[in-house]
Amino acid sequence: MGYPITRLRRLRKNERLRRITAETKVSVDDFIYPLFVCPGKGVKNEINAMPDVFQMSIDNIVEECKIVYELGIPGIILFGIPEKKDSLGSEGYSDKGIIQRAVSQIKKEVPELIIITDVCLCEYTDHGHCGVIVNNDVDNDQTLELLAKMAVSHSKAGADIVAPSDMMDGRVKKIRTALDECGFNQIPILSYSVKYASAFYGPFREAAESVPKFGDRKSYQMDPPNSDEAMREIALDIEEGADIVMIKPALAYLDIIRRAKEKFNIPIAAYNVSGEYSMIKAGARMGWIDENNIIIEVLTSIKRAGADIIITYFAKKAVELLTKF
Ligand code: PBG
């Protein structure tokens, strides 16, 4: 039945009508908040390209986690800036590493907050790549051994979920096997299954001090034109034992999120990455866009595309805004 019987504007007339007919609602339950932990005491360094995002020492991270918990945000994802870097990223899988110490401290003080740890070597290697370098490229199978060690040591420290973000082939299976052998068969794997070689990670690399010293990550991260390949990555990760799969970045890849949601019956996470955050912050600072409305619109689009979990630097701000909406 068409116009004039059907008038779609009837249900748009006022705010309450729009509220009861809204198909998608982002909520605090959707969010994971990323945090960067660094050595020292009392440290709180703002990231140049990410206003309101900080590198924090463990004492400050714990205080931040209390705030996040009070806001009702279900969990955090933790990235570490180590004391020392070396060619094999050994602080990444040392039981005394920055992440391991931070995780056990947070667990002590905010036990219910979900702690997800990023399992990747790029923050810990002196060359800034995500694995072991052999002949100027990252060696897949040697890297798997170290990733498995890292996932086990994060779990020992008290991590609730481990999230491999290296894009090596076979890492989910390797990590699942190692976790199970060490008595961690209840620790889920959130796999960064579809991680594109994206320019949107620029500000994160400043935050995590993980810019590659040579070359780029294109020999292991996915090529942006590819969508079929993304489905193959997800299918393989599910087969290898992933519990949650992630698509990253979010905004330039909403089509991939939608396709994944339609094809697979597994929780889908999307990472609203650093560059997506910085663009909005920059536009708002220039006075060119309305930050608060854009935050809610963008997060809604990621959920509408099919994401069940949204990792976002806007999590705290969004919770504040949602109570007003
Ligand atoms: C580590 C990692 C990266 C991000 C998350 N985990 C950076 C990269 O691959 O270079 C990016 C997150 C963001 O941009 O917010 N491998």
mmCIF file of C-alpha atoms and ligand atoms in Angstrom:
data_model
loop_
_atom_site.group_PDB
_atom_site.id
_atom_site.type_symbol
_atom_site.label_atom_id
_atom_site.label_comp_id
_atom_site.label_asym_id
_atom_site.label_seq_id
_atom_site.Cartn_x
_atom_site.Cartn_y
_atom_site.Cartn_z
ATOM 1 C CA MET A 1 0.000 0.000 0.000
ATOM 2 C CA GLY A 2 1.495 3.281 -1.027
ATOM 3 C CA TYR A 3 0.987 6.956 -0.445
ATOM 4 C CA PRO A 4 -1.387 8.529 0.617
ATOM 5 C CA ILE A 5 -2.488 5.586 2.852
ATOM 6 C CA THR A 6 1.083 4.888 3.860
ATOM 7 C CA ARG A 7 2.891 7.843 5.351
ATOM 8 C CA LEU A 8 6.188 6.787 6.911
ATOM 9 C CA ARG A 9 6.604 10.196 8.501
ATOM 10 C CA ARG A 10 3.780 9.343 10.996
ATOM 11 C CA LEU A 11 6.172 7.441 13.222
ATOM 12 C CA ARG A 12 8.901 10.060 13.044
ATOM 13 C CA LYS A 13 6.789 12.855 14.458
ATOM 14 C CA ASN A 14 8.363 13.189 17.874
ATOM 15 C CA GLU A 15 11.134 11.876 20.033
ATOM 16 C CA ARG A 16 9.032 9.344 21.942
ATOM 17 C CA LEU A 17 7.558 7.830 18.782
ATOM 18 C CA ARG A 18 11.040 7.551 17.355
ATOM 19 C CA ARG A 19 12.239 5.912 20.552
ATOM 20 C CA ILE A 20 9.632 3.158 20.583
ATOM 21 C CA THR A 21 10.220 2.343 16.921
ATOM 22 C CA ALA A 22 14.034 2.435 16.917
ATOM 23 C CA GLU A 23 15.364 -0.846 15.488
ATOM 24 C CA THR A 24 18.858 -0.568 16.912
ATOM 25 C CA LYS A 25 19.899 0.719 20.298
ATOM 26 C CA VAL A 26 23.471 0.825 21.456
ATOM 27 C CA SER A 27 23.864 0.260 25.144
ATOM 28 C CA VAL A 28 26.552 0.062 27.771
ATOM 29 C CA ASP A 29 26.397 -3.735 27.415
ATOM 30 C CA ASP A 30 27.947 -3.488 23.948
ATOM 31 C CA PHE A 31 31.181 -1.794 24.933
ATOM 32 C CA ILE A 32 34.755 -2.781 25.629
ATOM 33 C CA TYR A 33 37.133 0.032 26.573
ATOM 34 C CA PRO A 34 40.797 -0.088 25.401
ATOM 35 C CA LEU A 35 43.554 0.906 27.846
ATOM 36 C CA PHE A 36 47.330 1.369 27.457
ATOM 37 C CA VAL A 37 49.504 0.404 30.399
ATOM 38 C CA CYS A 38 53.092 1.636 30.719
ATOM 39 C CA PRO A 39 55.914 1.343 33.288
ATOM 40 C CA GLY A 40 56.377 3.742 36.206
ATOM 41 C CA LYS A 41 54.229 5.263 38.940
ATOM 42 C CA GLY A 42 51.736 8.073 38.691
ATOM 43 C CA VAL A 43 52.172 8.214 34.901
ATOM 44 C CA LYS A 44 49.343 9.594 32.774
ATOM 45 C CA ASN A 45 50.510 10.699 29.302
ATOM 46 C CA GLU A 46 47.915 11.866 26.839
ATOM 47 C CA ILE A 47 48.339 10.479 23.307
ATOM 48 C CA ASN A 48 48.961 13.349 20.951
ATOM 49 C CA ALA A 49 46.543 12.258 18.225
ATOM 50 C CA MET A 50 43.990 10.813 20.682
ATOM 51 C CA PRO A 51 42.682 13.479 23.066
ATOM 52 C CA ASP A 52 41.379 11.994 26.364
ATOM 53 C CA VAL A 53 43.251 8.712 25.776
ATOM 54 C CA PHE A 54 46.299 8.082 27.975
ATOM 55 C CA GLN A 55 49.227 5.795 28.557
ATOM 56 C CA MET A 56 48.945 5.038 32.268
ATOM 57 C CA SER A 57 51.083 3.255 34.828
ATOM 58 C CA ILE A 58 49.545 0.339 36.721
ATOM 59 C CA ASP A 59 48.405 2.437 39.713
ATOM 60 C CA ASN A 60 46.474 4.802 37.447
ATOM 61 C CA ILE A 61 45.133 1.975 35.285
ATOM 62 C CA VAL A 62 43.624 0.368 38.372
ATOM 63 C CA GLU A 63 41.887 3.652 39.294
ATOM 64 C CA GLU A 64 40.647 3.972 35.709
ATOM 65 C CA CYS A 65 39.302 0.407 35.833
ATOM 66 C CA LYS A 66 37.296 1.291 38.931
ATOM 67 C CA ILE A 67 35.662 4.159 37.027
ATOM 68 C CA VAL A 68 34.978 1.946 34.008
ATOM 69 C CA TYR A 69 33.437 -0.670 36.286
ATOM 70 C CA GLU A 70 31.264 1.899 38.071
ATOM 71 C CA LEU A 71 29.961 3.094 34.713
ATOM 72 C CA GLY A 72 28.776 -0.455 34.048
ATOM 73 C CA ILE A 73 31.067 -1.089 31.075
ATOM 74 C CA PRO A 74 31.527 -4.879 30.995
ATOM 75 C CA GLY A 75 35.236 -4.974 30.224
ATOM 76 C CA ILE A 76 38.506 -3.563 28.977
ATOM 77 C CA ILE A 77 41.083 -4.601 26.403
ATOM 78 C CA LEU A 78 44.606 -4.046 27.600
ATOM 79 C CA PHE A 79 47.713 -3.077 25.590
ATOM 80 C CA GLY A 80 51.184 -2.924 27.108
ATOM 81 C CA ILE A 81 54.181 -0.677 26.623
ATOM 82 C CA PRO A 82 57.106 -2.701 27.985
ATOM 83 C CA GLU A 83 60.134 -1.553 29.950
ATOM 84 C CA LYS A 84 62.475 -2.963 27.301
ATOM 85 C CA LYS A 85 61.973 -4.199 23.754
ATOM 86 C CA ASP A 86 64.051 -6.867 22.016
ATOM 87 C CA SER A 87 64.011 -8.770 18.743
ATOM 88 C CA LEU A 88 61.819 -11.593 20.114
ATOM 89 C CA GLY A 89 59.505 -9.411 22.206
ATOM 90 C CA SER A 90 60.369 -11.361 25.338
ATOM 91 C CA GLU A 91 58.623 -9.056 27.816
ATOM 92 C CA GLY A 92 55.398 -9.955 26.048
ATOM 93 C CA TYR A 93 55.444 -13.510 27.421
ATOM 94 C CA SER A 94 57.417 -12.969 30.619
ATOM 95 C CA ASP A 95 55.378 -13.683 33.742
ATOM 96 C CA LYS A 96 56.777 -10.404 35.122
ATOM 97 C CA GLY A 97 55.854 -8.374 32.012
ATOM 98 C CA ILE A 98 53.895 -5.145 32.161
ATOM 99 C CA ILE A 99 50.613 -6.774 31.084
ATOM 100 C CA GLN A 100 50.980 -9.684 33.471
ATOM 101 C CA ARG A 101 51.586 -7.326 36.413
ATOM 102 C CA ALA A 102 48.756 -5.020 35.389
ATOM 103 C CA VAL A 103 46.290 -7.862 34.946
ATOM 104 C CA SER A 104 46.948 -9.365 38.361
ATOM 105 C CA GLN A 105 46.659 -5.961 40.033
ATOM 106 C CA ILE A 106 43.370 -5.139 38.276
ATOM 107 C CA LYS A 107 42.001 -8.598 39.111
ATOM 108 C CA LYS A 108 42.813 -7.977 42.753
ATOM 109 C CA GLU A 109 41.047 -4.620 42.920
ATOM 110 C CA VAL A 110 38.242 -4.875 40.345
ATOM 111 C CA PRO A 111 37.725 -8.637 40.109
ATOM 112 C CA GLU A 112 34.498 -8.618 38.113
ATOM 113 C CA LEU A 113 35.677 -6.403 35.257
ATOM 114 C CA ILE A 114 36.369 -8.522 32.152
ATOM 115 C CA ILE A 115 40.015 -8.190 31.159
ATOM 116 C CA ILE A 116 40.793 -8.954 27.534
ATOM 117 C CA THR A 117 44.482 -8.980 26.624
ATOM 118 C CA ASP A 118 45.870 -8.241 23.183
ATOM 119 C CA VAL A 119 48.108 -11.134 22.175
ATOM 120 C CA CYS A 120 50.618 -9.754 19.678
ATOM 121 C CA LEU A 121 54.339 -9.071 19.636
ATOM 122 C CA CYS A 122 54.463 -5.664 17.935
ATOM 123 C CA GLU A 123 54.421 -3.696 21.188
ATOM 124 C CA TYR A 124 57.335 -5.762 22.548
ATOM 125 C CA THR A 125 59.694 -6.156 19.582
ATOM 126 C CA ASP A 126 62.424 -3.603 18.872
ATOM 127 C CA HIS A 127 61.621 -3.808 15.129
ATOM 128 C CA GLY A 128 57.899 -3.200 15.757
ATOM 129 C CA HIS A 129 56.642 -6.179 13.738
ATOM 130 C CA CYS A 130 54.077 -8.652 15.046
ATOM 131 C CA GLY A 131 56.387 -11.682 15.091
ATOM 132 C CA VAL A 132 59.837 -13.203 14.655
ATOM 133 C CA ILE A 133 61.784 -11.709 11.758
ATOM 134 C CA VAL A 134 63.530 -14.132 9.393
ATOM 135 C CA ASN A 135 64.901 -12.786 6.085
ATOM 136 C CA ASN A 136 63.148 -9.464 6.500
ATOM 137 C CA ASP A 137 59.702 -10.980 6.911
ATOM 138 C CA VAL A 138 57.665 -12.284 9.844
ATOM 139 C CA ASP A 139 58.106 -16.057 10.174
ATOM 140 C CA ASN A 140 54.675 -17.559 10.748
ATOM 141 C CA ASP A 141 55.467 -20.780 12.573
ATOM 142 C CA GLN A 142 58.193 -19.456 14.875
ATOM 143 C CA THR A 143 55.843 -16.638 15.862
ATOM 144 C CA LEU A 144 53.087 -19.122 16.806
ATOM 145 C CA GLU A 145 55.232 -20.581 19.589
ATOM 146 C CA LEU A 146 55.691 -17.160 21.194
ATOM 147 C CA LEU A 147 52.035 -16.201 20.837
ATOM 148 C CA ALA A 148 50.996 -19.401 22.584
ATOM 149 C CA LYS A 149 53.401 -18.661 25.441
ATOM 150 C CA MET A 150 52.028 -15.147 25.678
ATOM 151 C CA ALA A 151 48.390 -16.297 25.822
ATOM 152 C CA VAL A 152 49.247 -18.794 28.568
ATOM 153 C CA SER A 153 51.121 -16.214 30.627
ATOM 154 C CA HIS A 154 48.244 -13.702 30.302
ATOM 155 C CA SER A 155 45.834 -16.392 31.481
ATOM 156 C CA LYS A 156 48.088 -17.268 34.422
ATOM 157 C CA ALA A 157 48.050 -13.606 35.428
ATOM 158 C CA GLY A 158 44.241 -13.659 35.436
ATOM 159 C CA ALA A 159 43.108 -12.503 31.976
ATOM 160 C CA ASP A 160 39.490 -13.433 31.252
ATOM 161 C CA ILE A 161 39.761 -13.508 27.450
ATOM 162 C CA VAL A 162 42.807 -13.567 25.163
ATOM 163 C CA ALA A 163 42.694 -11.734 21.847
ATOM 164 C CA PRO A 164 45.333 -12.627 19.240
ATOM 165 C CA SER A 165 45.823 -9.717 16.831
ATOM 166 C CA ASP A 166 48.935 -10.819 14.929
ATOM 167 C CA MET A 167 47.259 -12.355 11.838
ATOM 168 C CA MET A 168 49.546 -15.401 11.701
ATOM 169 C CA ASP A 169 47.984 -18.471 10.088
ATOM 170 C CA GLY A 170 47.027 -21.179 12.565
ATOM 171 C CA ARG A 171 47.409 -19.114 15.704
ATOM 172 C CA VAL A 172 43.962 -19.782 17.126
ATOM 173 C CA LYS A 173 44.537 -23.540 17.054
ATOM 174 C CA LYS A 174 48.016 -23.176 18.525
ATOM 175 C CA ILE A 175 46.755 -20.928 21.341
ATOM 176 C CA ARG A 176 43.706 -23.116 22.052
ATOM 177 C CA THR A 177 45.912 -26.203 22.353
ATOM 178 C CA ALA A 178 48.423 -24.439 24.616
ATOM 179 C CA LEU A 179 45.702 -23.019 26.872
ATOM 180 C CA ASP A 180 44.004 -26.390 27.192
ATOM 181 C CA GLU A 181 47.279 -28.131 28.012
ATOM 182 C CA CYS A 182 47.924 -25.631 30.810
ATOM 183 C CA GLY A 183 44.500 -26.005 32.418
ATOM 184 C CA PHE A 184 42.879 -22.940 30.817
ATOM 185 C CA ASN A 185 40.154 -24.645 28.808
ATOM 186 C CA GLN A 186 37.657 -22.094 30.161
ATOM 187 C CA ILE A 187 39.491 -19.051 28.756
ATOM 188 C CA PRO A 188 37.771 -17.866 25.549
ATOM 189 C CA ILE A 189 39.668 -16.706 22.472
ATOM 190 C CA LEU A 190 38.502 -13.501 20.849
ATOM 191 C CA SER A 191 40.277 -13.673 17.516
ATOM 192 C CA TYR A 192 41.082 -10.588 15.482
ATOM 193 C CA SER A 193 40.026 -12.779 12.545
ATOM 194 C CA VAL A 194 39.646 -10.041 9.973
ATOM 195 C CA LYS A 195 42.284 -7.425 10.541
ATOM 196 C CA TYR A 196 43.014 -5.233 7.567
ATOM 197 C CA ALA A 197 46.344 -3.554 6.841
ATOM 198 C CA SER A 198 44.797 -0.186 7.586
ATOM 199 C CA ALA A 199 46.010 3.388 7.755
ATOM 200 C CA PHE A 200 43.440 3.899 10.514
ATOM 201 C CA TYR A 201 45.863 2.365 13.065
ATOM 202 C CA GLY A 202 48.240 5.329 12.876
ATOM 203 C CA PRO A 203 47.368 6.986 16.218
ATOM 204 C CA PHE A 204 47.348 3.613 18.043
ATOM 205 C CA ARG A 205 50.931 3.020 17.013
ATOM 206 C CA GLU A 206 51.871 6.257 18.720
ATOM 207 C CA ALA A 207 49.922 5.152 21.816
ATOM 208 C CA ALA A 208 51.427 1.659 21.887
ATOM 209 C CA GLU A 209 54.822 2.772 20.541
ATOM 210 C CA SER A 210 54.607 0.038 17.918
ATOM 211 C CA VAL A 211 55.418 1.668 14.577
ATOM 212 C CA PRO A 212 57.275 -0.904 12.417
ATOM 213 C CA LYS A 213 60.917 0.158 11.983
ATOM 214 C CA PHE A 214 60.997 -1.117 8.399
ATOM 215 C CA GLY A 215 58.408 -2.067 5.809
ATOM 216 C CA ASP A 216 54.730 -2.454 6.691
ATOM 217 C CA ARG A 217 52.298 -5.120 7.862
ATOM 218 C CA LYS A 218 50.881 -5.980 4.446
ATOM 219 C CA SER A 219 52.443 -9.455 4.298
ATOM 220 C CA TYR A 220 50.323 -10.553 7.258
ATOM 221 C CA GLN A 221 47.355 -8.196 7.705
ATOM 222 C CA MET A 222 44.541 -8.394 5.155
ATOM 223 C CA ASP A 223 44.280 -6.424 1.946
ATOM 224 C CA PRO A 224 41.405 -3.875 2.144
ATOM 225 C CA PRO A 225 39.790 -4.797 -1.205
ATOM 226 C CA ASN A 226 39.029 -8.351 -0.041
ATOM 227 C CA SER A 227 35.698 -9.535 1.344
ATOM 228 C CA ASP A 228 35.546 -13.242 0.323
ATOM 229 C CA GLU A 229 38.920 -13.708 1.963
ATOM 230 C CA ALA A 230 37.511 -12.195 5.167
ATOM 231 C CA MET A 231 34.877 -14.942 5.229
ATOM 232 C CA ARG A 232 37.608 -17.574 4.795
ATOM 233 C CA GLU A 233 39.586 -16.078 7.704
ATOM 234 C CA ILE A 234 36.532 -16.238 9.963
ATOM 235 C CA ALA A 235 35.603 -19.784 8.910
ATOM 236 C CA LEU A 236 39.148 -20.983 9.636
ATOM 237 C CA ASP A 237 39.259 -19.275 13.031
ATOM 238 C CA ILE A 238 35.939 -20.816 14.048
ATOM 239 C CA GLU A 239 37.218 -24.223 12.964
ATOM 240 C CA GLU A 240 40.388 -23.659 15.008
ATOM 241 C CA GLY A 241 38.390 -22.820 18.126
ATOM 242 C CA ALA A 242 37.690 -19.083 18.218
ATOM 243 C CA ASP A 243 34.833 -18.151 20.577
ATOM 244 C CA ILE A 244 34.334 -14.610 19.303
ATOM 245 C CA VAL A 245 35.545 -13.209 15.973
ATOM 246 C CA MET A 246 36.518 -9.607 15.327
ATOM 247 C CA ILE A 247 36.473 -7.332 12.336
ATOM 248 C CA LYS A 248 38.818 -4.380 12.382
ATOM 249 C CA PRO A 249 38.645 -1.481 11.603
ATOM 250 C CA ALA A 250 34.884 -0.965 11.837
ATOM 251 C CA LEU A 251 33.716 2.022 9.826
ATOM 252 C CA ALA A 252 35.379 1.411 6.476
ATOM 253 C CA TYR A 253 34.394 -2.286 6.812
ATOM 254 C CA LEU A 254 30.730 -2.211 7.839
ATOM 255 C CA ASP A 255 29.950 -4.389 4.816
ATOM 256 C CA ILE A 256 32.268 -7.083 6.194
ATOM 257 C CA ILE A 257 30.564 -6.947 9.599
ATOM 258 C CA ARG A 258 27.170 -7.368 7.940
ATOM 259 C CA ARG A 259 28.355 -10.235 5.760
ATOM 260 C CA ALA A 260 29.905 -12.010 8.729
ATOM 261 C CA LYS A 261 26.750 -11.562 10.812
ATOM 262 C CA GLU A 262 24.640 -13.128 8.074
ATOM 263 C CA LYS A 263 26.988 -16.018 7.399
ATOM 264 C CA PHE A 264 28.149 -17.135 10.868
ATOM 265 C CA ASN A 265 26.363 -17.804 14.128
ATOM 266 C CA ILE A 266 29.056 -16.674 16.515
ATOM 267 C CA PRO A 267 29.431 -13.416 18.486
ATOM 268 C CA ILE A 268 30.938 -10.699 16.295
ATOM 269 C CA ALA A 269 33.131 -7.948 17.698
ATOM 270 C CA ALA A 270 34.103 -4.794 15.815
ATOM 271 C CA TYR A 271 37.004 -2.516 16.672
ATOM 272 C CA ASN A 272 36.230 1.182 16.274
ATOM 273 C CA VAL A 273 39.960 1.916 15.901
ATOM 274 C CA SER A 274 42.220 4.805 16.802
ATOM 275 C CA GLY A 275 42.060 6.632 13.455
ATOM 276 C CA GLU A 276 38.269 6.539 13.542
ATOM 277 C CA TYR A 277 38.418 8.103 16.992
ATOM 278 C CA SER A 278 40.987 10.736 16.040
ATOM 279 C CA MET A 279 39.061 11.901 12.979
ATOM 280 C CA ILE A 280 35.984 12.638 15.065
ATOM 281 C CA LYS A 281 38.017 14.326 17.789
ATOM 282 C CA ALA A 282 39.832 16.457 15.233
ATOM 283 C CA GLY A 283 36.669 17.443 13.405
ATOM 284 C CA ALA A 284 35.026 18.391 16.693
ATOM 285 C CA ARG A 285 38.033 20.446 17.796
ATOM 286 C CA MET A 286 37.875 22.370 14.573
ATOM 287 C CA GLY A 287 34.220 23.065 15.324
ATOM 288 C CA TRP A 288 33.192 21.371 12.078
ATOM 289 C CA ILE A 289 31.098 18.509 13.463
ATOM 290 C CA ASP A 290 28.945 17.815 16.519
ATOM 291 C CA GLU A 291 31.002 15.296 18.489
ATOM 292 C CA ASN A 292 28.296 13.904 20.787
ATOM 293 C CA ASN A 293 25.759 13.211 18.075
ATOM 294 C CA ILE A 294 28.405 11.733 15.784
ATOM 295 C CA ILE A 295 29.613 9.346 18.486
ATOM 296 C CA ILE A 296 26.144 7.871 18.967
ATOM 297 C CA GLU A 297 25.470 7.771 15.216
ATOM 298 C CA VAL A 298 28.740 5.975 14.482
ATOM 299 C CA LEU A 299 28.348 3.427 17.295
ATOM 300 C CA THR A 300 24.772 2.775 16.189
ATOM 301 C CA SER A 301 25.965 2.123 12.631
ATOM 302 C CA ILE A 302 28.458 -0.478 13.852
ATOM 303 C CA LYS A 303 25.772 -2.250 15.840
ATOM 304 C CA ARG A 304 23.244 -2.000 12.994
ATOM 305 C CA ALA A 305 25.806 -3.585 10.666
ATOM 306 C CA GLY A 306 25.813 -6.622 12.963
ATOM 307 C CA ALA A 307 28.381 -6.179 15.725
ATOM 308 C CA ASP A 308 27.497 -7.709 19.088
ATOM 309 C CA ILE A 309 30.521 -6.201 20.835
ATOM 310 C CA ILE A 310 32.072 -2.797 20.083
ATOM 311 C CA ILE A 311 35.592 -2.005 21.183
ATOM 312 C CA THR A 312 35.771 1.762 21.331
ATOM 313 C CA TYR A 313 37.758 4.616 22.857
ATOM 314 C CA PHE A 314 34.397 6.398 23.092
ATOM 315 C CA ALA A 315 32.982 3.844 25.567
ATOM 316 C CA LYS A 316 33.090 6.066 28.658
ATOM 317 C CA LYS A 317 31.787 9.117 26.838
ATOM 318 C CA ALA A 318 29.076 7.077 25.108
ATOM 319 C CA VAL A 319 27.753 5.736 28.420
ATOM 320 C CA GLU A 320 27.444 9.299 29.680
ATOM 321 C CA LEU A 321 25.662 10.347 26.500
ATOM 322 C CA LEU A 322 23.314 7.345 26.474
ATOM 323 C CA THR A 323 21.960 8.205 29.881
ATOM 324 C CA LYS A 324 20.910 11.561 28.393
ATOM 325 C CA PHE A 325 19.478 10.243 25.127
HETATM 326 C C1 PBG B 1 48.455 -4.835 17.636
HETATM 327 C C2 PBG B 1 47.239 -4.006 17.449
HETATM 328 C C3 PBG B 1 47.023 -2.870 16.647
HETATM 329 C C4 PBG B 1 45.740 -2.398 16.969
HETATM 330 C C5 PBG B 1 45.206 -3.266 17.888
HETATM 331 N N1 PBG B 1 46.127 -4.273 18.160
HETATM 332 C C6 PBG B 1 47.917 -2.114 15.741
HETATM 333 C C7 PBG B 1 48.497 -2.675 14.529
HETATM 334 O O1 PBG B 1 48.163 -3.755 14.050
HETATM 335 O O2 PBG B 1 49.394 -1.981 14.048
HETATM 336 C C8 PBG B 1 45.114 -1.145 16.411
HETATM 337 C C9 PBG B 1 44.042 -0.532 17.248
HETATM 338 C C10 PBG B 1 43.709 0.880 16.909
HETATM 339 O O3 PBG B 1 44.146 1.444 15.897
HETATM 340 O O4 PBG B 1 42.954 1.466 17.698
HETATM 341 N N2 PBG B 1 48.837 -5.605 16.605
#
